[in-house]
Coordinates of C-alpha atoms in Angstrom, one line a residue:
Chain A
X56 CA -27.6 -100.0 56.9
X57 CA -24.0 -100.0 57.1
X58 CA -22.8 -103.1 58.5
X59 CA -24.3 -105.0 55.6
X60 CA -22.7 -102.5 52.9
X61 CA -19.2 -103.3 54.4
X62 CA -19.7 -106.9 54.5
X63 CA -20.6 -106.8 50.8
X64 CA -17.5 -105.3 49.8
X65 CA -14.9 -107.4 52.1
X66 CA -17.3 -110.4 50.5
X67 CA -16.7 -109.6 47.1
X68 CA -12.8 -108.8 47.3
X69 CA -12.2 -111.7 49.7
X70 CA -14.1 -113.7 46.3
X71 CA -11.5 -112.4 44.0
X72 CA -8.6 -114.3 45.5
X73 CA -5.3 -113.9 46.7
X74 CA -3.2 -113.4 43.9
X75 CA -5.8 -111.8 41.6
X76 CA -6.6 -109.5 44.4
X77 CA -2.9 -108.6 44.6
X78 CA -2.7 -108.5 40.9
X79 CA -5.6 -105.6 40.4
X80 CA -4.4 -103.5 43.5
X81 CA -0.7 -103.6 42.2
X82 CA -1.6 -102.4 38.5
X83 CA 0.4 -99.6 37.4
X84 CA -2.4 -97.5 37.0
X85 CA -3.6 -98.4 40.3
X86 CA -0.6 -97.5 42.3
X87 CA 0.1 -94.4 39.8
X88 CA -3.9 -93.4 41.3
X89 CA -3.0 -94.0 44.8
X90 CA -0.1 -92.5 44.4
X91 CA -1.5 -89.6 43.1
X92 CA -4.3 -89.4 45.4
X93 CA -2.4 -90.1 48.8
X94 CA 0.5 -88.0 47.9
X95 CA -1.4 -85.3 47.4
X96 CA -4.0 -85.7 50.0
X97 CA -1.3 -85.8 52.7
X98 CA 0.7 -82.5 51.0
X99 CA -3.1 -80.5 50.9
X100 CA -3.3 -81.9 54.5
X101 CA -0.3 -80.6 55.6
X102 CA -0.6 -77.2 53.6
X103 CA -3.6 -76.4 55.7
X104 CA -2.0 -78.1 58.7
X105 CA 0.1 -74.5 58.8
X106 CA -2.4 -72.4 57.1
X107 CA -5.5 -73.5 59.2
X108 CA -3.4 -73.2 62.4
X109 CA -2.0 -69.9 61.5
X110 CA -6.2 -68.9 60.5
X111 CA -7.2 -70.4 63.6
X112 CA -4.7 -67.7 65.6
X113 CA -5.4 -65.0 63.3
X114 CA -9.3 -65.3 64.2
X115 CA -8.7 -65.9 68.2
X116 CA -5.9 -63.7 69.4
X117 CA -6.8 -60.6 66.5
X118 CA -9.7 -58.2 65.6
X119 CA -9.7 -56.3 62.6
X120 CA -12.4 -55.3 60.0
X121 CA -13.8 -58.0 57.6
X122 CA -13.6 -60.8 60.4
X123 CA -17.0 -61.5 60.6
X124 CA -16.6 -62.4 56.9
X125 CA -13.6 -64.6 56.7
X126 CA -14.9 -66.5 60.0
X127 CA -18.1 -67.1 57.8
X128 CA -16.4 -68.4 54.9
X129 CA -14.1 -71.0 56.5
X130 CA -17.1 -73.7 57.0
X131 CA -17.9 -73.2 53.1
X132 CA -16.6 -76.5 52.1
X133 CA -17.9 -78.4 54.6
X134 CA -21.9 -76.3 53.3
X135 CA -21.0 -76.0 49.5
X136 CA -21.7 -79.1 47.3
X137 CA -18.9 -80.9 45.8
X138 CA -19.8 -80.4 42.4
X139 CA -20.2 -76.4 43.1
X140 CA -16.9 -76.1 44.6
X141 CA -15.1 -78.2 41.4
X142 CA -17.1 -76.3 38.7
X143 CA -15.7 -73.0 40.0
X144 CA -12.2 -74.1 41.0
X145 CA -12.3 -75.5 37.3
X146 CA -13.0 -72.3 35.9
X147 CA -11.3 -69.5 38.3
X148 CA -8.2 -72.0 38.0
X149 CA -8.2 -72.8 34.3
X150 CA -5.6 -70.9 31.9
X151 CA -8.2 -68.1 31.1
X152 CA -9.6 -67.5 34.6
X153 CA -9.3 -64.9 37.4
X154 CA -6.4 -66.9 38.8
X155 CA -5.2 -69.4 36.7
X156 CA -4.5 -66.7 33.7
X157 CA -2.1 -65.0 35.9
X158 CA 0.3 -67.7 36.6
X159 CA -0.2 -69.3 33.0
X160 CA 2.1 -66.6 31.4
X161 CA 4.9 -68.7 34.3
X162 CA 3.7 -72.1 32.4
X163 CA 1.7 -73.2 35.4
X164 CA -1.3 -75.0 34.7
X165 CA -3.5 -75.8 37.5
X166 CA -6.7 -77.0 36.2
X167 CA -7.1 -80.6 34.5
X168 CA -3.5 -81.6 36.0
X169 CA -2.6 -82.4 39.0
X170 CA -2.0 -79.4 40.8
X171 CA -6.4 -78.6 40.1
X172 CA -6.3 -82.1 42.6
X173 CA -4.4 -80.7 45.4
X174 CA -6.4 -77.0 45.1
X175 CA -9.5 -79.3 44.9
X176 CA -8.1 -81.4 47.9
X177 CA -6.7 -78.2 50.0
X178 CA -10.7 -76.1 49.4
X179 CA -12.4 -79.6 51.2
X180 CA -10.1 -80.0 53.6
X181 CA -9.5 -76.8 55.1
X182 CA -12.0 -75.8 57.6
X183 CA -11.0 -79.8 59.5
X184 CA -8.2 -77.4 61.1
X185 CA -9.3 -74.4 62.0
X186 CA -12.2 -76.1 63.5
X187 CA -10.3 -78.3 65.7
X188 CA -7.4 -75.9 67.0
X189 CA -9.6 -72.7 67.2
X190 CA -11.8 -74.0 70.4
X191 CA -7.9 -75.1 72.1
X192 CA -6.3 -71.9 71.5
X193 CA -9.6 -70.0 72.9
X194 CA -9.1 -72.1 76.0
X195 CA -5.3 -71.4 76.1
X196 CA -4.1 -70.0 79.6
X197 CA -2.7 -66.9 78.4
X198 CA -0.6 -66.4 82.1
X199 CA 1.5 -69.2 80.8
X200 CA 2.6 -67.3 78.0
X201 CA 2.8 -64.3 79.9
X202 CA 5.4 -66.0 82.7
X203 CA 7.3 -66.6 79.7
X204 CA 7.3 -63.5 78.2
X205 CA 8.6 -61.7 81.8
X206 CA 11.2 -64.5 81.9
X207 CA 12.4 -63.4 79.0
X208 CA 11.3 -66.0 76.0
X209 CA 10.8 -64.0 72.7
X210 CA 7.8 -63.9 70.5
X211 CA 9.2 -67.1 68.4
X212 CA 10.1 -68.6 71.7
X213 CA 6.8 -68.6 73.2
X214 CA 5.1 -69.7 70.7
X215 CA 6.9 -72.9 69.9
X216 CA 7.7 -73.8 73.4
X217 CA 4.7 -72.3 74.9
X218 CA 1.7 -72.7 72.5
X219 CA 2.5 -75.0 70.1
X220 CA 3.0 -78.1 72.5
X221 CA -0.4 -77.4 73.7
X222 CA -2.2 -77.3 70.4
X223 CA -0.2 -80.2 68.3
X224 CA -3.0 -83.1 69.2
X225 CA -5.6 -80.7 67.7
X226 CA -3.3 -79.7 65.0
X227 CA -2.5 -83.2 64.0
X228 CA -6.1 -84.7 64.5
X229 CA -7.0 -81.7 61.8
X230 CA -4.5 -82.7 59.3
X231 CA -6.1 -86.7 59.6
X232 CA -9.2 -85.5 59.4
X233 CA -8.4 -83.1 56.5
X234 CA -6.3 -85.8 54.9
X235 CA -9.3 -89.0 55.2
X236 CA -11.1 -86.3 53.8
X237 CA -9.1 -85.5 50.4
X238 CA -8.0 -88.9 49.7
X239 CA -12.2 -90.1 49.7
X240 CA -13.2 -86.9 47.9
X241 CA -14.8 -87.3 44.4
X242 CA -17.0 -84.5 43.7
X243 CA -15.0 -81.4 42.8
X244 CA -12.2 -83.4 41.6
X245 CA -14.3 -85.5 38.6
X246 CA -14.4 -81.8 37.2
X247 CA -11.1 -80.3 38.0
X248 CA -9.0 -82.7 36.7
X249 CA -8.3 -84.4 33.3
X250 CA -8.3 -87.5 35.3
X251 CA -5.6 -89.0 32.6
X252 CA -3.9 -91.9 34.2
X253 CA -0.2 -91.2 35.7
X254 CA -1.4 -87.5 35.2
X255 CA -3.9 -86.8 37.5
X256 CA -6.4 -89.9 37.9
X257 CA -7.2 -90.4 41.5
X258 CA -8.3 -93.5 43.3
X259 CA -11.9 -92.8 43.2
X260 CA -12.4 -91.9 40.0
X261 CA -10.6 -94.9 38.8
X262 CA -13.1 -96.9 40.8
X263 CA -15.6 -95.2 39.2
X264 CA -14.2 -95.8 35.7
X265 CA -14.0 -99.8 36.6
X266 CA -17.3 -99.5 37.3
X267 CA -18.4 -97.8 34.2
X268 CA -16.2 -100.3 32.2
X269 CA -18.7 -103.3 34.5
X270 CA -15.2 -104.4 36.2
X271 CA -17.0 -105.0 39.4
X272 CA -13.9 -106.8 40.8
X273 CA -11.2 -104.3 39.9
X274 CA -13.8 -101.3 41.0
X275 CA -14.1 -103.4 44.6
X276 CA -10.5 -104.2 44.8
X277 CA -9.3 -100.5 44.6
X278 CA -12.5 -99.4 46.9
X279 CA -11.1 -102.2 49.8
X280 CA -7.7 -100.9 49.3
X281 CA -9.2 -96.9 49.9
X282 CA -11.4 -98.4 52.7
X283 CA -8.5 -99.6 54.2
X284 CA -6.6 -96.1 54.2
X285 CA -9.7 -94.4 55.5
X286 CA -9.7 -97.2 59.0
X287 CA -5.9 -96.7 59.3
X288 CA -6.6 -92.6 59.1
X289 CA -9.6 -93.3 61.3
X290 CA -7.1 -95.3 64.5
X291 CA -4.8 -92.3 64.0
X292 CA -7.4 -89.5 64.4
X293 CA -8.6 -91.5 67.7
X294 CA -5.5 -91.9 69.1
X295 CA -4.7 -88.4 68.6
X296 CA -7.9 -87.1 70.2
X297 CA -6.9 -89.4 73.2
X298 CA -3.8 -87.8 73.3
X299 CA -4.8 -84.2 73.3
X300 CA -7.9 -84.9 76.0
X301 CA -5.0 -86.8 78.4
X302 CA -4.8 -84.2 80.8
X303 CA -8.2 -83.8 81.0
X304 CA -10.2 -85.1 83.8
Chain B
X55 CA 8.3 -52.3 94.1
X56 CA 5.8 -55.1 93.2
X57 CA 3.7 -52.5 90.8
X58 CA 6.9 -51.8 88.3
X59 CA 7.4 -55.8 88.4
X60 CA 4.0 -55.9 86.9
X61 CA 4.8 -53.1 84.3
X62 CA 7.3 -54.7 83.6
X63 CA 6.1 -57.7 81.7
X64 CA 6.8 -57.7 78.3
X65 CA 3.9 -56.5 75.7
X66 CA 1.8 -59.3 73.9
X67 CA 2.7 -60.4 70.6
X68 CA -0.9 -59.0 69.1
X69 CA 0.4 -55.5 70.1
X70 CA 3.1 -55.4 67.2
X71 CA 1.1 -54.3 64.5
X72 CA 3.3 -55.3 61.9
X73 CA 3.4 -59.2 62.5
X74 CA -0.5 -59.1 63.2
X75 CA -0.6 -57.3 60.3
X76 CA 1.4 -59.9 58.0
X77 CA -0.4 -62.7 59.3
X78 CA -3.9 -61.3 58.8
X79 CA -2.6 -60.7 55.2
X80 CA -1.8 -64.2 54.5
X81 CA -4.7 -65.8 55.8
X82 CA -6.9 -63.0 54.3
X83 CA -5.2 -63.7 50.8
X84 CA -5.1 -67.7 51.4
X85 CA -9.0 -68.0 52.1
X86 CA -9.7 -64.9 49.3
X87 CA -8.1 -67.1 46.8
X88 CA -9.2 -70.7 48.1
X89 CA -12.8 -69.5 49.2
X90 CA -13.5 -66.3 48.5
X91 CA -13.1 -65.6 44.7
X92 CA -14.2 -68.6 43.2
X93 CA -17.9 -67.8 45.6
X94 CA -17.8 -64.7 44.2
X95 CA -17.2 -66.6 40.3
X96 CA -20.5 -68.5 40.9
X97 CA -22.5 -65.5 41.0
X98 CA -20.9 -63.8 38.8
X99 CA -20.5 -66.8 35.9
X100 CA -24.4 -67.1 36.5
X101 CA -25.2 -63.4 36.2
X102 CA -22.8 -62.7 33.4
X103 CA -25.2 -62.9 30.7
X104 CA -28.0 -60.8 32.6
X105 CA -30.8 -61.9 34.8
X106 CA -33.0 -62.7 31.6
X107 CA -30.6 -65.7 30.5
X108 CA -30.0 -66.7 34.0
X109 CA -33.9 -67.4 34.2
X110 CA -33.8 -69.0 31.0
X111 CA -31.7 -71.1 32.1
X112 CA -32.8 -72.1 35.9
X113 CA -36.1 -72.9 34.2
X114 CA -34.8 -75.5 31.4
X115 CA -36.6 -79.0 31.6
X116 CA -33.8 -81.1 32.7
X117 CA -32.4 -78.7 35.5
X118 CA -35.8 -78.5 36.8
X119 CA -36.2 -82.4 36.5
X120 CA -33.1 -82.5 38.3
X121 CA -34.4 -80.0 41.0
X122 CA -37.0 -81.6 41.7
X123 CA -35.3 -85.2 42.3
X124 CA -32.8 -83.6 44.9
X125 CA -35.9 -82.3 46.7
X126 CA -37.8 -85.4 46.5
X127 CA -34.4 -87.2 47.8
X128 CA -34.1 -84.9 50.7
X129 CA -37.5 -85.3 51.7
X130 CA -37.3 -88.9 51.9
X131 CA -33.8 -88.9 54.0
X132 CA -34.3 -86.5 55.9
X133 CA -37.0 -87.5 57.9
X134 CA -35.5 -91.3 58.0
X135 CA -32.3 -90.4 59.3
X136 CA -33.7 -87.6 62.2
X137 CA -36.0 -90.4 63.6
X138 CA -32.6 -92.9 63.0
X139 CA -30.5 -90.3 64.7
X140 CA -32.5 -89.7 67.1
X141 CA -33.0 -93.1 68.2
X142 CA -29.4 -93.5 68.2
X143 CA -28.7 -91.2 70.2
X144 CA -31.4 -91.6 72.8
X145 CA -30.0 -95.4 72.7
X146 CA -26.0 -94.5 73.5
X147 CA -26.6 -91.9 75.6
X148 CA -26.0 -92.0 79.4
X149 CA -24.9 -95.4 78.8
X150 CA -22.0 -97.3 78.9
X151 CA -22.0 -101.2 77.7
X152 CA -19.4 -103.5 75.7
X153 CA -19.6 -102.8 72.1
X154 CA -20.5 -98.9 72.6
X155 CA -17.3 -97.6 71.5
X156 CA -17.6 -99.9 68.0
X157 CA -21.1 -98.7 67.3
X158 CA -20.2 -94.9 67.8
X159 CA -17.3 -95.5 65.7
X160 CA -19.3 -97.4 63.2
X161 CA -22.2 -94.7 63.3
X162 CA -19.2 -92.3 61.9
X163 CA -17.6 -94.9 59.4
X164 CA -19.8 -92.6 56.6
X165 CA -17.3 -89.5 57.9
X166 CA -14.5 -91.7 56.9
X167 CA -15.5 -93.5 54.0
X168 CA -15.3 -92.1 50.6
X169 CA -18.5 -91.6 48.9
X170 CA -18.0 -93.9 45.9
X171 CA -16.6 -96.5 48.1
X172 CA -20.4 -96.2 49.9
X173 CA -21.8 -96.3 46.7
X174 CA -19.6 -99.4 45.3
X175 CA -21.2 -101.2 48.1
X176 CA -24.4 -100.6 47.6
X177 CA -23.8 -101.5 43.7
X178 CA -22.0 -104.9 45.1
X179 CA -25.8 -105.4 47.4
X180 CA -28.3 -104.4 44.9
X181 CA -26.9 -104.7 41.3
X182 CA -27.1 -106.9 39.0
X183 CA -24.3 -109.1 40.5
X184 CA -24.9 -108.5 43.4
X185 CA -26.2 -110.1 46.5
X186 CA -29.8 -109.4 46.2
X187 CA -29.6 -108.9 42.1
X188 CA -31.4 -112.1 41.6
X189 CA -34.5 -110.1 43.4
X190 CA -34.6 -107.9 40.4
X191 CA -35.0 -104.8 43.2
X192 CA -35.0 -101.7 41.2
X193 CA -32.5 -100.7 43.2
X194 CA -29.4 -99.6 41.3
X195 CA -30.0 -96.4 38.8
X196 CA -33.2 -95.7 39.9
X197 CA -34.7 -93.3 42.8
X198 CA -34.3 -95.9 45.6
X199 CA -30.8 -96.5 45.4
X200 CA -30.3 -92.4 45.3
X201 CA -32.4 -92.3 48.6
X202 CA -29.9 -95.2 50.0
X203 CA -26.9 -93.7 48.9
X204 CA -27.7 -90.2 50.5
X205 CA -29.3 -91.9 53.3
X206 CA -25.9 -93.8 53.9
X207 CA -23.9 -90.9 53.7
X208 CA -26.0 -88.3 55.8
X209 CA -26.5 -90.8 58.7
X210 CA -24.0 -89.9 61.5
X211 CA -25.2 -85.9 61.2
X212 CA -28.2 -86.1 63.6
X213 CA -27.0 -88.5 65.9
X214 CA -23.4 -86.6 66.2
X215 CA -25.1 -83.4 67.1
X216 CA -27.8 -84.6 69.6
X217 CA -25.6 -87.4 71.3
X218 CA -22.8 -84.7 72.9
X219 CA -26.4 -82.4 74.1
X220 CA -27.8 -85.3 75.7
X221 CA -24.7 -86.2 77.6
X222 CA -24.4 -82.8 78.8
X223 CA -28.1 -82.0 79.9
X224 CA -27.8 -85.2 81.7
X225 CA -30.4 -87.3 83.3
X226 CA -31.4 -85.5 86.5
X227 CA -33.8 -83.6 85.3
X228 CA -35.9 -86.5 83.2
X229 CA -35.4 -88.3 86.5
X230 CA -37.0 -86.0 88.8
X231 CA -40.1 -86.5 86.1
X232 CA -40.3 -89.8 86.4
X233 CA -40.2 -89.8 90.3
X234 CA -43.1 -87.8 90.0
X235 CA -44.8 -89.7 87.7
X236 CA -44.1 -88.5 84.4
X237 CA -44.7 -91.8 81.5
X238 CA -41.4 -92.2 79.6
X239 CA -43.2 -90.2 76.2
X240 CA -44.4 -87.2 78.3
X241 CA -40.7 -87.3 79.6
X242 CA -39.6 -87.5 75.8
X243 CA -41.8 -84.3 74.8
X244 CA -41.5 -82.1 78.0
X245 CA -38.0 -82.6 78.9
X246 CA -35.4 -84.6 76.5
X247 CA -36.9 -83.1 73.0
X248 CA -37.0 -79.6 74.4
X249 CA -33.1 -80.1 76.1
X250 CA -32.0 -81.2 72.8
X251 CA -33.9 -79.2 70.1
X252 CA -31.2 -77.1 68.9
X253 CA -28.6 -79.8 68.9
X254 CA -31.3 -81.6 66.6
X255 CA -32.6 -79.1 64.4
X256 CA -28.7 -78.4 63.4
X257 CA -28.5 -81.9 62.7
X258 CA -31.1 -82.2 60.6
X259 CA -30.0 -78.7 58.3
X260 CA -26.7 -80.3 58.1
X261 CA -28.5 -83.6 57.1
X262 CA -30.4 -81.6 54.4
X263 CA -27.5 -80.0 52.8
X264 CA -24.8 -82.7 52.3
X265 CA -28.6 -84.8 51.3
X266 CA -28.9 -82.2 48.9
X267 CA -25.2 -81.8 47.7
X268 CA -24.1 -85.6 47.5
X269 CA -22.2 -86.2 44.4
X270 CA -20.0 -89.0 44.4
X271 CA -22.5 -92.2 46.3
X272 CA -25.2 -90.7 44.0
X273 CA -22.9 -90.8 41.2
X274 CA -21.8 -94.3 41.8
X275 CA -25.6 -95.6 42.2
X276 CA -27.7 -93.6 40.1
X277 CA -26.6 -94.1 36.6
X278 CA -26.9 -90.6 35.8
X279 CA -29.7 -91.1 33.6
X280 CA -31.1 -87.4 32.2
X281 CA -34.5 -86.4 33.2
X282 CA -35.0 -89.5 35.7
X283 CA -32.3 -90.5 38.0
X284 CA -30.0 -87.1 37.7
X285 CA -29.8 -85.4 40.6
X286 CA -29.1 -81.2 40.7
X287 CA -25.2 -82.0 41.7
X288 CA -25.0 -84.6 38.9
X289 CA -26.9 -82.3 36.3
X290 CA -24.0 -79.5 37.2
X291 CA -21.4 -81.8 36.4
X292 CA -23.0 -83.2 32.9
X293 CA -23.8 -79.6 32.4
X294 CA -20.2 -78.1 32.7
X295 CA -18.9 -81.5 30.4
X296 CA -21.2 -80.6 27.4
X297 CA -20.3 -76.9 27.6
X298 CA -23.7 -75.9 28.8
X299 CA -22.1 -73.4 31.3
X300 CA -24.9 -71.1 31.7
X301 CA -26.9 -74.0 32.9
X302 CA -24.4 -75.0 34.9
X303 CA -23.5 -72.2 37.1
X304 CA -27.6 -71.6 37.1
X305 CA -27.7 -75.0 38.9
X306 CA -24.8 -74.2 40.7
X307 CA -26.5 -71.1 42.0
X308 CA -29.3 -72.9 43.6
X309 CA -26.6 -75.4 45.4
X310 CA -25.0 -72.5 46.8
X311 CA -28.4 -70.8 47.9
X312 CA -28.8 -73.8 49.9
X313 CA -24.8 -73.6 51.3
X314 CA -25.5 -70.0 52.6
X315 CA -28.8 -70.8 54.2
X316 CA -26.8 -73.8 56.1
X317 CA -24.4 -71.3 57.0
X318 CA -26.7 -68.6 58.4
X319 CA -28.8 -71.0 60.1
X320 CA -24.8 -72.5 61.5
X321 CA -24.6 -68.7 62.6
X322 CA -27.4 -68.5 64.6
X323 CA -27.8 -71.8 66.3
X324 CA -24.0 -71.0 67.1
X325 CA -24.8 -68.2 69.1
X326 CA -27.0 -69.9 71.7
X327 CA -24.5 -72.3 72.9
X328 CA -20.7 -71.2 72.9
X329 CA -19.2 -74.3 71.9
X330 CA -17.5 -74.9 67.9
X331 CA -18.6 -77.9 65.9
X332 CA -16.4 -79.8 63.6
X333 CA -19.0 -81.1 61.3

């Protein structure tokens, strides 16, 4: 079941050969759609890197009315379908929507360019963070941050001497998992985006289009070159969990 | 002396209200506008032209064709991959051989994987050029390459869950059965399945709603063929690209229906056990 679906892909992109191999992965299109999709991934990745880590402390160390609500809404992407969440990004992002028409009298266009990708890529990969550095900042021990606030450290201090050494591994290991999860996503970007080549055409949907166009070899070429991103992204996030579980046990 | 020592410690940051209120803003604004108003545009796209029209819509042949292919899909996955997770599961757990790291990190390879990748390779199996295509399988753009595709995608959910409960109920208590007699399937029923049904009945709702919500393996595989091999996700899509957006937020509706009820159900197993699952 899945050992056999990998095989068939390394089979048919190690059939291609070399230089043709090197040829299809290389096309401008190509590298404009990894580009576009890597790029962007990372940026969404680090985005909520900041923004997930700053929700994550919000929802542990505060209480305030409408928590109950927010904390229920953060595992939304990871719950809605794909297509949901692209149908109404398109249309609360586009020109005459609830968002987008406020910042189209500034010229900015979100939907069907590529900003739609990165809102498409921040909504999936969101809740990676929040739900890996929430359960280390519960567990924080808070007289460490008191000893520094009684030897004097200010607020800023503590935090990025004091906290933020001991929640980076999660942090990071967020991002990678927010990021192998932007660059594979399809879904809600097929219906955001134009998906015009050097505009906003990511690596997935170009696969898709190969495929539609019965270019098995191009389709498999690009799809090796994505699987490979998504191991490299996968070694990272292990790594990084080793790290943040060293001094554990 | 000792007491004003204590005093005098300095005051936590959560006690400036200002800064805990600027940072409540921002993330309160960030996850209104990322989250919370376009969940709030589903609802009110669908209802916009009045319940009447909303029904009209949900009950249109294809959307109902479409329904009822998603359902059909999740029947068939769901049960496969609970008895594959399980099995799993039961096999890594309390264990430790060579090779054990590579199958747990190849039992999450769908995590990693994008979807049409997973669905490219089942194309490059079962399609017309592919391996088996000389076998004429209706595989590709009909129902059984749908089930494989979701089936692909939604396998590491049960496993994931029930492998971290089994480790931590451990093995004492299944041993003491077996000391006193206990066959290894009245050990399954009366002490592993009840130590790990909550783990596994999360599993399995999480299997049902990414089954349920696949798009892009589906996509890849099922040739999006109206009335036959269109699931509800791909109907919301081809809905939305021909303008039909009443139909499409109807759809969309339903999809969400099933979000919150993976949600609630999150909620409440949540509260048994204290610990927070990445999915």
């Amino acid at each position: 079941m899945l050992a056999l679906p990998l095989a068939a892909l390394i089979a048919k992109s190690s059939s291609v050969g070399w230089a043709e191999f090197w040829r299809i992965a290389t096309d401008p299109v190509a590298l404009s759609a990894y580009e576009i999709t890597f790029v962007t991934a990372l940026l969404a990745a680090l985005v909520n890197g900041v923004m997930g880590t700053l929700t994550a402390w919000v929802l542990v160390r505060y209480a305030f009315p409408g928590k109950k609500l927010l904390e229920g809404l953060i595992d939304l992407p990871f719950a809605l379908p794909t297509a949901v969440a692209g149908l109404t990004l398109a249309t609360v992002y586009s020109s005459n929507g609830w968002i987008g028409s406020l910042l189209a009298p500034f010229g900015i266009r979100i939907s069907f360019t590529r900003l739609g990708v990165g809102v498409a890529m921040l909504f999936i990969s969101f809740p990676f963070v929040v739900r890996t550095v929430q359960p280390v900042l519960q567990e924080l021990e808070r007289d460490v941050e008191e000893a520094a606030w009684s030897l004097g450290a200010s607020r800023w201090q503590t935090f990025w001497r004091v906290v933020l050494p001991q929640i980076l591994p999660a942090v990071l290991t967020g991002v990678a998992l927010g990021f192998s999860r932007a660059v594979g996503e399809y879904g809600s970007i097929v219906i955001i985006a134009s998906s015009i080549p050097f505009r906003d055409l990511i690596a997935a949907v170009l696969v898709i289009q190969r495929l539609e166009q019965y270019d098995y070899a191009g389709a498999t070429v690009i799809g090796t070159a994505m699987l490979g991103i998504s191991f490299l992204s996968l070694v990272v996030i292990n790594l990084l969990q080793a790290w943040g579980s060293r001094h554990e046990t | 002396m000792k007491p004003d020592g204590i005093s005098g410690v300095q005051p936590e940051p959560s006690t400036n209200p200002w800064l805990s209120g600027l940072l409540i803003g921002i993330v309160g604004l960030y996850i209104a506008l990322l989250l919370g108003i376009p969940v709030v545009n589903i609802f009110y796209q669908a209802f916009r032209e009045g319940i009447p029209a909303f029904l009209q819509h949900l009950t249109e042949r294809e959307l109902l064709s479409a329904l009822r292919l998603t359902v059909l899909t999740a029947l068939v996955v769901v049960p496969l991959n609970t008895f594959f997770g399980l099995c799993a599961a039961l096999a890594l757990a309390h264990r430790r051989f060579p090779g054990r790291a590579l199958l747990l990190s190849l039992i999450d390879l769908p995590f990693s994987i994008s979807p049409v990748v997973a669905g490219l390779m089942l194309v490059l199996i079962f399609g017309r050029q592919g391996w088996l295509g000389s076998w004429n399988l209706r595989v590709i753009f009909a129902f059984p390459g749908i089930v494989l595709a979701t089936a692909f995608i939604t396998l590491p959910f049960v496993a994931r869950e029930v492998l971290p409960v089994l480790e931590e109920a451990g093995t004492e208590e299944e041993e003491a059965a077996k000391t006193l007699g206990a066959n290894s399937w009245q050990i399954f029923w009366r002490i592993t399945l009840p130590n790990i049904r909550w783990g596994l009945l999360y599993g399995v709702i999480l299997t049902n709603a990414r089954a349920m919500g696949e798009f892009g393996a589906v996509a890849v595989v099922s040739g999006n063929i109206i009335g036959r091999t269109q699931t509800l996700p791909l109907f919301v899509e081809d809905a939305y690209r021909s303008y039909a957006t009443g139909s499409a937020y109807a759809a969309a509706v339903v999809l969400s229906l099933l979000a919150v009820v993976t949600l609630v159900a999150k909620e409440l197993l949540e509260r048994g056990s204290p610990s927070r699952r990445v999915f």
